[in-house]
Coordinates of C-alpha atoms and ligand atoms in Angstrom, one line a residue:
X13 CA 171.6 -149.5 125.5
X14 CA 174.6 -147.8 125.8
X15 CA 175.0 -144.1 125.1
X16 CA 178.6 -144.6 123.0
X17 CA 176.4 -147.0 120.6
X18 CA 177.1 -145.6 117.3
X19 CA 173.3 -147.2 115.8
X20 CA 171.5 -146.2 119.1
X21 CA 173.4 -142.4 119.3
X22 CA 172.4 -141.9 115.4
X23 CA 169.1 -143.0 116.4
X24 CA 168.1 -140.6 119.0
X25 CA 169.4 -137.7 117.1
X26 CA 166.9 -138.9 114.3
X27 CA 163.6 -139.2 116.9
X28 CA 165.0 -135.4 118.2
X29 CA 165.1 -134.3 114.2
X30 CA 162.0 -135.8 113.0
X31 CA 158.4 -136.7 114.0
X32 CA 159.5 -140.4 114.6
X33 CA 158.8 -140.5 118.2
X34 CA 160.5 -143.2 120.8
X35 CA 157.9 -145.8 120.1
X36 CA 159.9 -146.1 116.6
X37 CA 163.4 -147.0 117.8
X38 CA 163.2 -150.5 116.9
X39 CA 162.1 -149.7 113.7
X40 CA 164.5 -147.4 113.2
X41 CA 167.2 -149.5 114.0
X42 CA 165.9 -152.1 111.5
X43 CA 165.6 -149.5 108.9
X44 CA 169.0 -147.9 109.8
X45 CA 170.5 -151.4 109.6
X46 CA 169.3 -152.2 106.3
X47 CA 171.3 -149.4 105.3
X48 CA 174.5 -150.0 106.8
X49 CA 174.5 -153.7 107.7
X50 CA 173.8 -155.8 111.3
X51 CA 178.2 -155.8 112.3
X52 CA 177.4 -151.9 112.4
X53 CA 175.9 -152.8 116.1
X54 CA 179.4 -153.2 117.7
X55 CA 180.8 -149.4 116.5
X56 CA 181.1 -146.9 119.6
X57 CA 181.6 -143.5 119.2
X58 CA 182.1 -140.2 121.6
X59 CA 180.6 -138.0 118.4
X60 CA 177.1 -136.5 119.2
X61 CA 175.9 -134.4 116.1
X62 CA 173.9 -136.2 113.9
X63 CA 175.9 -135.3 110.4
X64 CA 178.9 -136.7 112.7
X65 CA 177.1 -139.9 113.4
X66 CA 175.9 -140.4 109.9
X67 CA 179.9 -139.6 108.5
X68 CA 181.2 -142.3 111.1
X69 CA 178.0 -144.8 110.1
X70 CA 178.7 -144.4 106.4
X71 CA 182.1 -145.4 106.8
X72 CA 181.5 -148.6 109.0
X73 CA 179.6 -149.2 106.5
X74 CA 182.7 -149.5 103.7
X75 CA 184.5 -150.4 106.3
X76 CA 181.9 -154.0 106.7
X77 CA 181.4 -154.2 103.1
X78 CA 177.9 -153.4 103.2
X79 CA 178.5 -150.8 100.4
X80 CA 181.0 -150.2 97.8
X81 CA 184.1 -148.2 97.8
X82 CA 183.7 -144.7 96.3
X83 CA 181.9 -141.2 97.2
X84 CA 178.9 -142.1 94.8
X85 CA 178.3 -144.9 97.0
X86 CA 179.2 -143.4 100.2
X87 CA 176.1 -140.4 99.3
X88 CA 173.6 -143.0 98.2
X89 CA 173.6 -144.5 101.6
X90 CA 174.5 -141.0 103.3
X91 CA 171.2 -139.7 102.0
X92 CA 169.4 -142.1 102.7
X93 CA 170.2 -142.1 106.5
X94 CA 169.4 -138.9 106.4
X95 CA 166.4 -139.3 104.3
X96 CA 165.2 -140.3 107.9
X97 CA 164.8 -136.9 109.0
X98 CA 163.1 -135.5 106.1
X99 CA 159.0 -135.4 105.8
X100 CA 157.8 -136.7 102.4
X101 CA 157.4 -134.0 99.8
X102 CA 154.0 -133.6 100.3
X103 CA 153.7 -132.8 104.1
X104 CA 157.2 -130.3 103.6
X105 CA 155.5 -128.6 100.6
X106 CA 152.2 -128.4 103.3
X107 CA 153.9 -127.3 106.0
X108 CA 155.8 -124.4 104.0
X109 CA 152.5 -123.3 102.8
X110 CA 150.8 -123.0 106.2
X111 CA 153.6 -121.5 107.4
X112 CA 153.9 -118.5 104.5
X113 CA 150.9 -117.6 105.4
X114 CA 151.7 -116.3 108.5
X115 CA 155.0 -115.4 107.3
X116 CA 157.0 -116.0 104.1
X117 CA 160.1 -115.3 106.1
X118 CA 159.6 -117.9 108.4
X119 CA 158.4 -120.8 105.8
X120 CA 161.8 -119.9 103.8
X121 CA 163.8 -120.4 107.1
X122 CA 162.3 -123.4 108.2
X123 CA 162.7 -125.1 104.4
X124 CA 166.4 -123.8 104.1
X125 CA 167.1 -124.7 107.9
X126 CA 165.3 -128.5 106.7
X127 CA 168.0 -128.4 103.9
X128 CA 170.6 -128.1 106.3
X129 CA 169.7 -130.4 108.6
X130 CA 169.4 -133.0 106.3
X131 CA 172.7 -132.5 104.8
X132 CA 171.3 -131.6 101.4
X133 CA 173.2 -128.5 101.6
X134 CA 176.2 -129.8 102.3
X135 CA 177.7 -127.5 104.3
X136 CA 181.1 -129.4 105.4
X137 CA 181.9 -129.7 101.7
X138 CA 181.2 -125.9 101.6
X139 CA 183.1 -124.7 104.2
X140 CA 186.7 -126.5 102.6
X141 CA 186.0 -123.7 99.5
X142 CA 188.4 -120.8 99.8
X143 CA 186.6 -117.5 99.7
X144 CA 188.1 -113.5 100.1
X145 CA 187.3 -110.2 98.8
X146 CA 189.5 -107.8 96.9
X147 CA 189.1 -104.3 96.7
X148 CA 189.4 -102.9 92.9
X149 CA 187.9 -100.1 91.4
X150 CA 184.1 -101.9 90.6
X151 CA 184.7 -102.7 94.7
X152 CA 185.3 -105.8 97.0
X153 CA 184.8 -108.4 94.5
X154 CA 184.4 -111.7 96.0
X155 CA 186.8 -114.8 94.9
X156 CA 185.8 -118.4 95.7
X157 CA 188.2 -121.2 95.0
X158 CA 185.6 -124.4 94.5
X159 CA 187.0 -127.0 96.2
X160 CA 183.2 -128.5 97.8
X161 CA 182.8 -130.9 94.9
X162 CA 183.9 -134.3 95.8
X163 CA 186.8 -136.0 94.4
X164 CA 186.0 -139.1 91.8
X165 CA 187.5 -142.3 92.6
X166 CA 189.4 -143.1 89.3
X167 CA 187.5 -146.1 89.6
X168 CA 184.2 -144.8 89.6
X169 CA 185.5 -142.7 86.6
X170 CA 185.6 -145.8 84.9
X171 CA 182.7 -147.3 85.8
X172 CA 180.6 -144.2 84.5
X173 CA 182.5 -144.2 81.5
X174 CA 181.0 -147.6 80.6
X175 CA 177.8 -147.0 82.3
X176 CA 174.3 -146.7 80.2
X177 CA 173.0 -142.9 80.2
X178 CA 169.7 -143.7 82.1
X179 CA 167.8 -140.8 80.5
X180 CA 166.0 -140.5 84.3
X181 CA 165.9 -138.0 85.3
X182 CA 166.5 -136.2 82.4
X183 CA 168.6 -133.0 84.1
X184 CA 169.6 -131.9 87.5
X185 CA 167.3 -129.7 87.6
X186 CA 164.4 -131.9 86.9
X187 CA 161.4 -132.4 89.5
X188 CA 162.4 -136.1 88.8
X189 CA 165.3 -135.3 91.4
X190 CA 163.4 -135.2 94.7
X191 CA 164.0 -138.9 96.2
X192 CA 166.5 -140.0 93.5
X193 CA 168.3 -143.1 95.0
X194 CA 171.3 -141.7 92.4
X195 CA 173.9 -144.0 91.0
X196 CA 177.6 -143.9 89.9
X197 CA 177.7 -140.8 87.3
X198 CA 174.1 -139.2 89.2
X199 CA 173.8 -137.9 92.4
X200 CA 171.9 -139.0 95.4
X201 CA 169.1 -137.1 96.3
X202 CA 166.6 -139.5 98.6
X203 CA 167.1 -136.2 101.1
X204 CA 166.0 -133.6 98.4
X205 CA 162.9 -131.6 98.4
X206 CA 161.3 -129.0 96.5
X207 CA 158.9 -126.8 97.2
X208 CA 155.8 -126.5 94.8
X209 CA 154.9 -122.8 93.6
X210 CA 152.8 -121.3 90.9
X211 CA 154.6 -118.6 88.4
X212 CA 152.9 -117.0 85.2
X213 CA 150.0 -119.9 85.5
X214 CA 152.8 -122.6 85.5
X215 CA 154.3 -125.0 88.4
X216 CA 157.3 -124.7 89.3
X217 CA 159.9 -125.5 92.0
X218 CA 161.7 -124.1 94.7
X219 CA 164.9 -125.6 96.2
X220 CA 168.3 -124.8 97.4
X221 CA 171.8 -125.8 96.0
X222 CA 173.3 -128.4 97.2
X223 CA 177.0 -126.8 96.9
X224 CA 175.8 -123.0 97.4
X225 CA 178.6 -120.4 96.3
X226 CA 176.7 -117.9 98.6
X227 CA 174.5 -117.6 101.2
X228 CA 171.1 -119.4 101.0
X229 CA 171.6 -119.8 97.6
X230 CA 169.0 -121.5 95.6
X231 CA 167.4 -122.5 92.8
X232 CA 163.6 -121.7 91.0
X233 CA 162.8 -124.8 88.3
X234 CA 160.4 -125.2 85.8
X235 CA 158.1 -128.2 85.9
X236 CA 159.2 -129.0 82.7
X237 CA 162.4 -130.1 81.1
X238 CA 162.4 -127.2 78.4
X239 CA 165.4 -125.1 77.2
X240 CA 166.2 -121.7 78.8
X241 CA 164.7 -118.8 76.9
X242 CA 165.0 -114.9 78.0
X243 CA 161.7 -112.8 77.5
X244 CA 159.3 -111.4 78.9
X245 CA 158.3 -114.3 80.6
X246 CA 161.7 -114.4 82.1
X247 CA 161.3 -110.3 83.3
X248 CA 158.0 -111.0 84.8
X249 CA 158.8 -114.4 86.4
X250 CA 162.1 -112.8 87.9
X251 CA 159.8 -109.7 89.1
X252 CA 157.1 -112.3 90.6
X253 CA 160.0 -114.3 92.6
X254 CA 161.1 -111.5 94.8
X255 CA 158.0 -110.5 95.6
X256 CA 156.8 -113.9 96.7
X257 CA 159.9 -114.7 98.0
X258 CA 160.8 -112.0 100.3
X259 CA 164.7 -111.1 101.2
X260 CA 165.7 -113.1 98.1
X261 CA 167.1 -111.8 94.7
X262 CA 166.1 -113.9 91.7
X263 CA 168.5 -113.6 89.0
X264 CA 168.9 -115.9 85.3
X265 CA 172.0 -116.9 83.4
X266 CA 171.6 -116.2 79.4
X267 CA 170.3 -118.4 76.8
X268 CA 172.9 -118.5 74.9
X269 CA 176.6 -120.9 75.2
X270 CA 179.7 -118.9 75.8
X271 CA 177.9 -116.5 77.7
X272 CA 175.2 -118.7 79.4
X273 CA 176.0 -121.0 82.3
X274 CA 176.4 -124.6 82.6
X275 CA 172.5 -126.2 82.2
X276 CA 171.3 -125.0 79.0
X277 CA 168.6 -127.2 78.5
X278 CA 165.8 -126.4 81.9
X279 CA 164.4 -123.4 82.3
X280 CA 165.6 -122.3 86.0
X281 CA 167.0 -119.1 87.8
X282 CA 169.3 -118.7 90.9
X283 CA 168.5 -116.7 93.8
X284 CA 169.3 -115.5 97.5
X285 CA 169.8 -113.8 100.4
X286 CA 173.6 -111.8 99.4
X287 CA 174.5 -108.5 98.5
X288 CA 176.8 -108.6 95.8
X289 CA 179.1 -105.8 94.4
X290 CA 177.0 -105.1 91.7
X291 CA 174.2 -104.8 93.4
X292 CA 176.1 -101.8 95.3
X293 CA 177.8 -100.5 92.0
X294 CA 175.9 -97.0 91.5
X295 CA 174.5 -95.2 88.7
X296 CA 177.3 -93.1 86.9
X297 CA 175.1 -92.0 83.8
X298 CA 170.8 -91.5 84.1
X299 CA 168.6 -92.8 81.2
X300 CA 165.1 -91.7 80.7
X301 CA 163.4 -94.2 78.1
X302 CA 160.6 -92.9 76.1
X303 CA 157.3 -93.7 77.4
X304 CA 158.2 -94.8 80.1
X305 CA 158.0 -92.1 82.8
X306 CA 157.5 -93.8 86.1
X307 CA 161.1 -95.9 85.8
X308 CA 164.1 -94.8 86.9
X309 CA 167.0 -95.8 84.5
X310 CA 171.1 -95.7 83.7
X311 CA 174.2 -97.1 83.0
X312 CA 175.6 -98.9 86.1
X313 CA 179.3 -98.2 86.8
X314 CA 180.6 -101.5 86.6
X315 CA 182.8 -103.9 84.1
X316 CA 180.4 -105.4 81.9
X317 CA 177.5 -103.3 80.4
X318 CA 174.3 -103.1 82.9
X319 CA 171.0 -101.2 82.7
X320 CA 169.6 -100.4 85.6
X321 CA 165.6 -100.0 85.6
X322 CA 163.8 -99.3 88.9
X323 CA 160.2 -98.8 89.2
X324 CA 157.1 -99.8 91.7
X325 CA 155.3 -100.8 88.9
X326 CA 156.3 -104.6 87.9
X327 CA 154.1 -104.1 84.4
X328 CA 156.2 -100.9 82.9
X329 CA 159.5 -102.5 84.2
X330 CA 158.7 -105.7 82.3
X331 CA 157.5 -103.7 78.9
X332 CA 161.2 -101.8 79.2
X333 CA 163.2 -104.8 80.1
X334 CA 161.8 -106.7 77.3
X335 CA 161.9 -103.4 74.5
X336 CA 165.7 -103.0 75.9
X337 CA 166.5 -106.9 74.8
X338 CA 164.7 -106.7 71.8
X339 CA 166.5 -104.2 70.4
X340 CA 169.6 -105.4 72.0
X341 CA 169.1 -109.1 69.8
X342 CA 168.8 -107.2 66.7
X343 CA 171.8 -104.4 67.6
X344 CA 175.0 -104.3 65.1
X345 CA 178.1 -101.6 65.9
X346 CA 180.8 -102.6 63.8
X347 CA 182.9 -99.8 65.6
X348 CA 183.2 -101.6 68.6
X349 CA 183.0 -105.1 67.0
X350 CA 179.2 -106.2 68.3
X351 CA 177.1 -107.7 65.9
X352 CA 173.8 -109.6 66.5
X353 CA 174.1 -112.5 64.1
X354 CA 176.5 -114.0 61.6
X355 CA 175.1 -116.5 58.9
X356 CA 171.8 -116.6 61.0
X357 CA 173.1 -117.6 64.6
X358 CA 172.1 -115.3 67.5
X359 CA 175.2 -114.0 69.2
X360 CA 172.9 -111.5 71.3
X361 CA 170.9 -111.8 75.1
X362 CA 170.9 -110.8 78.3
X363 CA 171.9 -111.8 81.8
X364 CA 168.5 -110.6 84.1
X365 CA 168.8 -110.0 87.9
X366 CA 166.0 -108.7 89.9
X367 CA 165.8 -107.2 93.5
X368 CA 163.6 -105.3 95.5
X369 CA 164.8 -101.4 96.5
X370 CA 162.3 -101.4 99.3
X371 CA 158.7 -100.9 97.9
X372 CA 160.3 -100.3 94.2
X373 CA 161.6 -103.1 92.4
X374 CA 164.9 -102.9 90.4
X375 CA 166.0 -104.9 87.4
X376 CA 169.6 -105.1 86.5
X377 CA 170.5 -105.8 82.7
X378 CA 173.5 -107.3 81.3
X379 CA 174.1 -107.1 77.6
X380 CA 175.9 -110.3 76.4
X381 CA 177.3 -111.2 73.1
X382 CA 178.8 -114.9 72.0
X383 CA 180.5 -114.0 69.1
X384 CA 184.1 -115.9 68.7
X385 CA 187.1 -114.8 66.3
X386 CA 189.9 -115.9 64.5
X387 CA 191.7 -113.9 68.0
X388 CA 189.4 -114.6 70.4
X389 CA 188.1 -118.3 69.7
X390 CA 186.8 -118.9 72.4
X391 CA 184.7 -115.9 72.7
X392 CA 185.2 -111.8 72.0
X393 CA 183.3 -111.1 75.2
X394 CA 184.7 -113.6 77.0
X395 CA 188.0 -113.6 79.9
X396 CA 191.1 -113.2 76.8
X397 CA 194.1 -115.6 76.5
X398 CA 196.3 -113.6 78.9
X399 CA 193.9 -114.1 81.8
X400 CA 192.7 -117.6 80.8
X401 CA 195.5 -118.9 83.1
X402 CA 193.0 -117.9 86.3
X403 CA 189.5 -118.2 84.8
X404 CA 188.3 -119.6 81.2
X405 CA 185.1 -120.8 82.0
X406 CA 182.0 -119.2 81.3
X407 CA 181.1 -115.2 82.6
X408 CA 177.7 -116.8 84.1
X409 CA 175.1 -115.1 86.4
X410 CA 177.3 -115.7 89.7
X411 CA 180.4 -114.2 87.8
X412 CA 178.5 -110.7 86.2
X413 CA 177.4 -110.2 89.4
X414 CA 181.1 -110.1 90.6
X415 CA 181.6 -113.3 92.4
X416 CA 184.6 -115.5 91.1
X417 CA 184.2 -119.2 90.9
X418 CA 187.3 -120.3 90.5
X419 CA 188.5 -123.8 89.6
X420 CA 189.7 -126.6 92.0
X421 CA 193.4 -126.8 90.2
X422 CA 194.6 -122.9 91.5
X423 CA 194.6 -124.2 94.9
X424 CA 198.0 -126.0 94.3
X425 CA 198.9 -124.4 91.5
X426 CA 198.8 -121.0 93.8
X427 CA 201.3 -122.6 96.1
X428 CA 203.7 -122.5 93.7
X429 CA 203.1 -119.0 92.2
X430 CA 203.3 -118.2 96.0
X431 CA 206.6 -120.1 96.8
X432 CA 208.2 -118.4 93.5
X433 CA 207.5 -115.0 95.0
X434 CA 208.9 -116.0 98.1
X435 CA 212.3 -117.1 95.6
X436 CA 212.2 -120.5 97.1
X437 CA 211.8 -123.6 95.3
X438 CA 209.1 -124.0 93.2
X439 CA 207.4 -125.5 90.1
X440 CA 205.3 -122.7 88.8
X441 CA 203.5 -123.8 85.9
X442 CA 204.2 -122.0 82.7
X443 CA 200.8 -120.3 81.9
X444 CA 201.2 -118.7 85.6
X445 CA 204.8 -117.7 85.0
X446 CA 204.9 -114.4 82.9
X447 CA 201.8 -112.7 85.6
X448 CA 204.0 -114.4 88.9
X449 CA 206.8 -112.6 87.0
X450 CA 205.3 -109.1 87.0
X451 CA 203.7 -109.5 90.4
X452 CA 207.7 -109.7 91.4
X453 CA 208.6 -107.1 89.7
X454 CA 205.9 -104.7 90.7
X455 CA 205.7 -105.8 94.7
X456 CA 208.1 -105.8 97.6
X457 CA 206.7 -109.1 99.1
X458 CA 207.8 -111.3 101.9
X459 CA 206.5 -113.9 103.7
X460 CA 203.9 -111.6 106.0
X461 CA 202.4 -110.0 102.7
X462 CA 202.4 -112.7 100.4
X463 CA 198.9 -113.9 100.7
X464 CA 197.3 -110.5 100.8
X465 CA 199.0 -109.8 97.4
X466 CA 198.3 -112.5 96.0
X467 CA 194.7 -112.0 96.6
X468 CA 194.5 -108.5 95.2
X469 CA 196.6 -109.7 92.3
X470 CA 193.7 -112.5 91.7
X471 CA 191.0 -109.4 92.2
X472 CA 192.7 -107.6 89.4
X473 CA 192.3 -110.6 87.2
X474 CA 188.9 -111.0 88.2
X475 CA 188.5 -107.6 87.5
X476 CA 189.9 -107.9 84.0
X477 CA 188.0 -111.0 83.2
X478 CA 184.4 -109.0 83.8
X479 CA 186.1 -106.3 81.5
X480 CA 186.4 -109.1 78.8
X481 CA 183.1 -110.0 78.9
X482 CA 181.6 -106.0 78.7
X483 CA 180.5 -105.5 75.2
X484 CA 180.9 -101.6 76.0
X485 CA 184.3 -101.5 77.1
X486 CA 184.6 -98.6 80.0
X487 CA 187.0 -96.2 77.7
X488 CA 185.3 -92.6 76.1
X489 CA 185.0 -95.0 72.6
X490 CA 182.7 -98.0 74.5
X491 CA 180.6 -95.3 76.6
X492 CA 179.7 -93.4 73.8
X493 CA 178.8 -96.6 72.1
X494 CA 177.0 -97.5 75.3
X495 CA 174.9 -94.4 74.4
X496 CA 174.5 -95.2 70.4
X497 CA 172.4 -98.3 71.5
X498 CA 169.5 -97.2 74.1
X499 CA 169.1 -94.1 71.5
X500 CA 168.4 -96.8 70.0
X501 CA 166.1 -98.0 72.2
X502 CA 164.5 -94.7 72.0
X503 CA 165.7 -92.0 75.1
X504 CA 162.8 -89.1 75.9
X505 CA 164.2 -85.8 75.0
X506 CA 167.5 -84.3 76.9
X507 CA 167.5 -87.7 78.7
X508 CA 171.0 -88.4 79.5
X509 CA 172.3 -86.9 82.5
X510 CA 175.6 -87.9 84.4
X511 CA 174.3 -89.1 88.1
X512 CA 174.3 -86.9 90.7
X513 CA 174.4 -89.8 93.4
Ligands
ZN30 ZN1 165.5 -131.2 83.3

């Protein structure tokens, strides 16, 4: 056979990535031809990586007519061929087990390296995002312009408009995922697998994201399809995580809209191997909670209000963590507008992340609020009207922890803020103008600075949009309300102190 065969080159890269062995290759073929029809024989190629192959297979494919126009139908046979490569769940959830026993490390690097492999991560699509850092005064926050989703075909568009809601898989984030065929409004995941593991006497899954905003970036599931709650439960299962999942942070968006992130309705948590700023943001104030002696505590100097509790003790960081939000759902301070409920609807939670400080174990809280106002309709502690031009989606997990996701439309609409600070021609649109106006007035720019100050102009907003969401605002007024609520909690005598780190 020749070696520029398109069919035969995908085909050895799958016997080299899999435990198909050489005996298999007419099989193979047969199997790989089902997918993308007999005519695909005749393509040649010079390509040799196997994601290459499968790209230039999936589009003989459209280009034959052996599958329909559009990206939905482009994955469902993608993932498939690469399906090829993948063990079935059971022997990847055995193999990850053996493995952990020797070493944790190298079960999670085998699993996320499988992920790659197979294109469920899809790196290609992550690598067209934009990302940078900005210094400000909370430190180099991290901007990421998302571009890694794919387009819709305005046709497809259509055709999910009119399509039946399946009800199967009920979520994204469903064990009913791992082998989905997918279909025009549902992603194709015949390549997905999750790991089985056992938290607070409950299954649950393990699993990476497909479009990760960071690195190894995944995702901890419940078995069941049941809404996100934050508890105790939640403290503990966070706590549990990084200890069985070494190198990783486990962290959870809150359970509430506004403030929450974008799957309210299955219990899950995002994790990782990244240091974000927060996570380097130090102690400015020192809290010592009643009772509880043997954890470290204070305010964290950073936008939004965070509690920091560190402890080696999982047990008495849990019992705080959970008095802290209790207290924190019930909490009213008319004096700097936070109130827990209006006519019987929560507006109060938190946004957990958990890490480990080397033996201890740290657990950073973020107190949230949802309330909305005649002014601020779409949320008090949420990014305000004058910023909304850059960011006014949700604060979630990713954001607190001060890493912007930033929608698909400032791409071009940056050009043009860009080409009117350069005076040339330009159609800036008119909820950029009056910040592109004052970025003028306030820089000398040319064409050598531009993008750098556009960047630490975009930081600043960033910046301001985490400002929004702290229900303590970082002024003499919001500190000192800081310190009215964990009184509240209950502090141990003479127990603030300003940090000495
Ligand atoms: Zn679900």
């Amino acid at each position: 056979m020749a070696e520029s065969n398109l069919v035969e080159k995908f085909i050895t890269q799958v016997i080299a990535n899999s435990d198909y062995e050489d005996l298999d290759r007419i099989y193979l073929r047969n199997r790989v031809l089902a997918l993308v029809g007999d005519s695909a024989r005749a393509v040649t190629t010079s390509s040799q990586k196997l994601l290459d192959l499968q790209v230039e297979l999936v589009n003989a494919t459209q280009d034959n007519g052996s599958c329909q126009q559009g990206s939905a139908a482009r994955d469902r046979v993608a993932t498939q061929l690469m399906e090829l490569i993948v063990p079935r769940p059971s022997k990847v959830n055995r193999d990850f087990w053996q493995t952990y026993q020797e070493s944790p490390e190298r079960a999670i690097a085998d699993f996320y390296q499988l992920s790659i492999r197979s294109d469920y991560i899809k790196t290609q699509a992550i690598a067209k995002n934009i990302y940078f850092t900005a210094t400000t005064k909370y430190g180099d926050l991290e901007i990421t312009i998302n571009l890694s989703k794919p387009e819709k075909d305005p046709k497809e568009i259509a055709a999910a408009r009119d399509a039946k809601q399946a009800g199967y898989p009920l979520c994204q984030l469903c064990m009913e995922n791992e082998g989905y065929l997918g279909r025009l409004n549902y992603p194709a995941r015949r390549n997905h697998r999750i790991i089985r593991f056992r938290l607070n006497d409950q299954v649950w899954g393990f699993q990476y994201s497909p479009y990760a905003y960071f690195n190894e970036h995944c995702i901890f599931l419940s078995a069941k399809h049941e809404k996100m709650h934050i508890g105790r439960r939640t403290f503990s299962s966070l706590l549990d995580i990084i200890a069985q999942f070494p190198g990783y942070f486990a962290g959870s968006n809150a359970d509430l809209p506004i403030v929450g992130g974008s799957i309210l309705a299955h219990e899950h948590y995002q994790g990782g191997r990244h240091q974000f700023a927060m996570e380097q943001a130090p102690v400015t104030t020192k809290l010592h909670f009643a009772g509880f002696d043997q954890v470290q505590a204070g305010i964290v100097d950073w936008p939004l209000a965070v509690i920091r509790l560190r402890a080696r003790d999982q047990a008495q960081l849990v019992n705080l963590a959970t008095k802290i939000t209790t207290v924190w759902r019930e909490y009213d301070d008319e004096r700097v507008a936070v109130r827990a409920t209006t006519n019987g609807v929560q507006h109060h939670t938190v946004t957990p992340i958990a890490r480990r400080r080397g033996h201890d174990f740290e657990l950073d809280l973020v107190l949230r609020d949802n309330q909305t106002s005649p002014a601020y309709p779409d949320g008090i502690f949420h990014p305000h009207p004058d910023v909304q031009h850059i960011k006014k989606e949700n604060i979630g997990l990713i954001e607190v922890m001060g890493l912007a996701i930033l929608p698909p439309r400032l791409k071009p609409e940056l050009e043009e803020v860009k080409k009117f600070l350069l005076d040339e021609p330009n159609q800036v649109a008119p909820m950029h103008l009056p910040w592109a106006q004052q970025i003028r007035a306030r820089q000398r720019i040319n064409a050598d600075n531009v993008d750098q100050i556009l960047r630490a102009e975009l930081g600043q907003i960033f910046a301001r949009v985490l400002e929004d969401a702290g229900v303590f605002k970082r002024t003499q007024a919001g500190q000192t309300a800081f310190m009215r609520f964990v009184q509240k909690v209950g502090l141990a005598e003479q127990s603030a102190s300003p940090s000495d780190d």
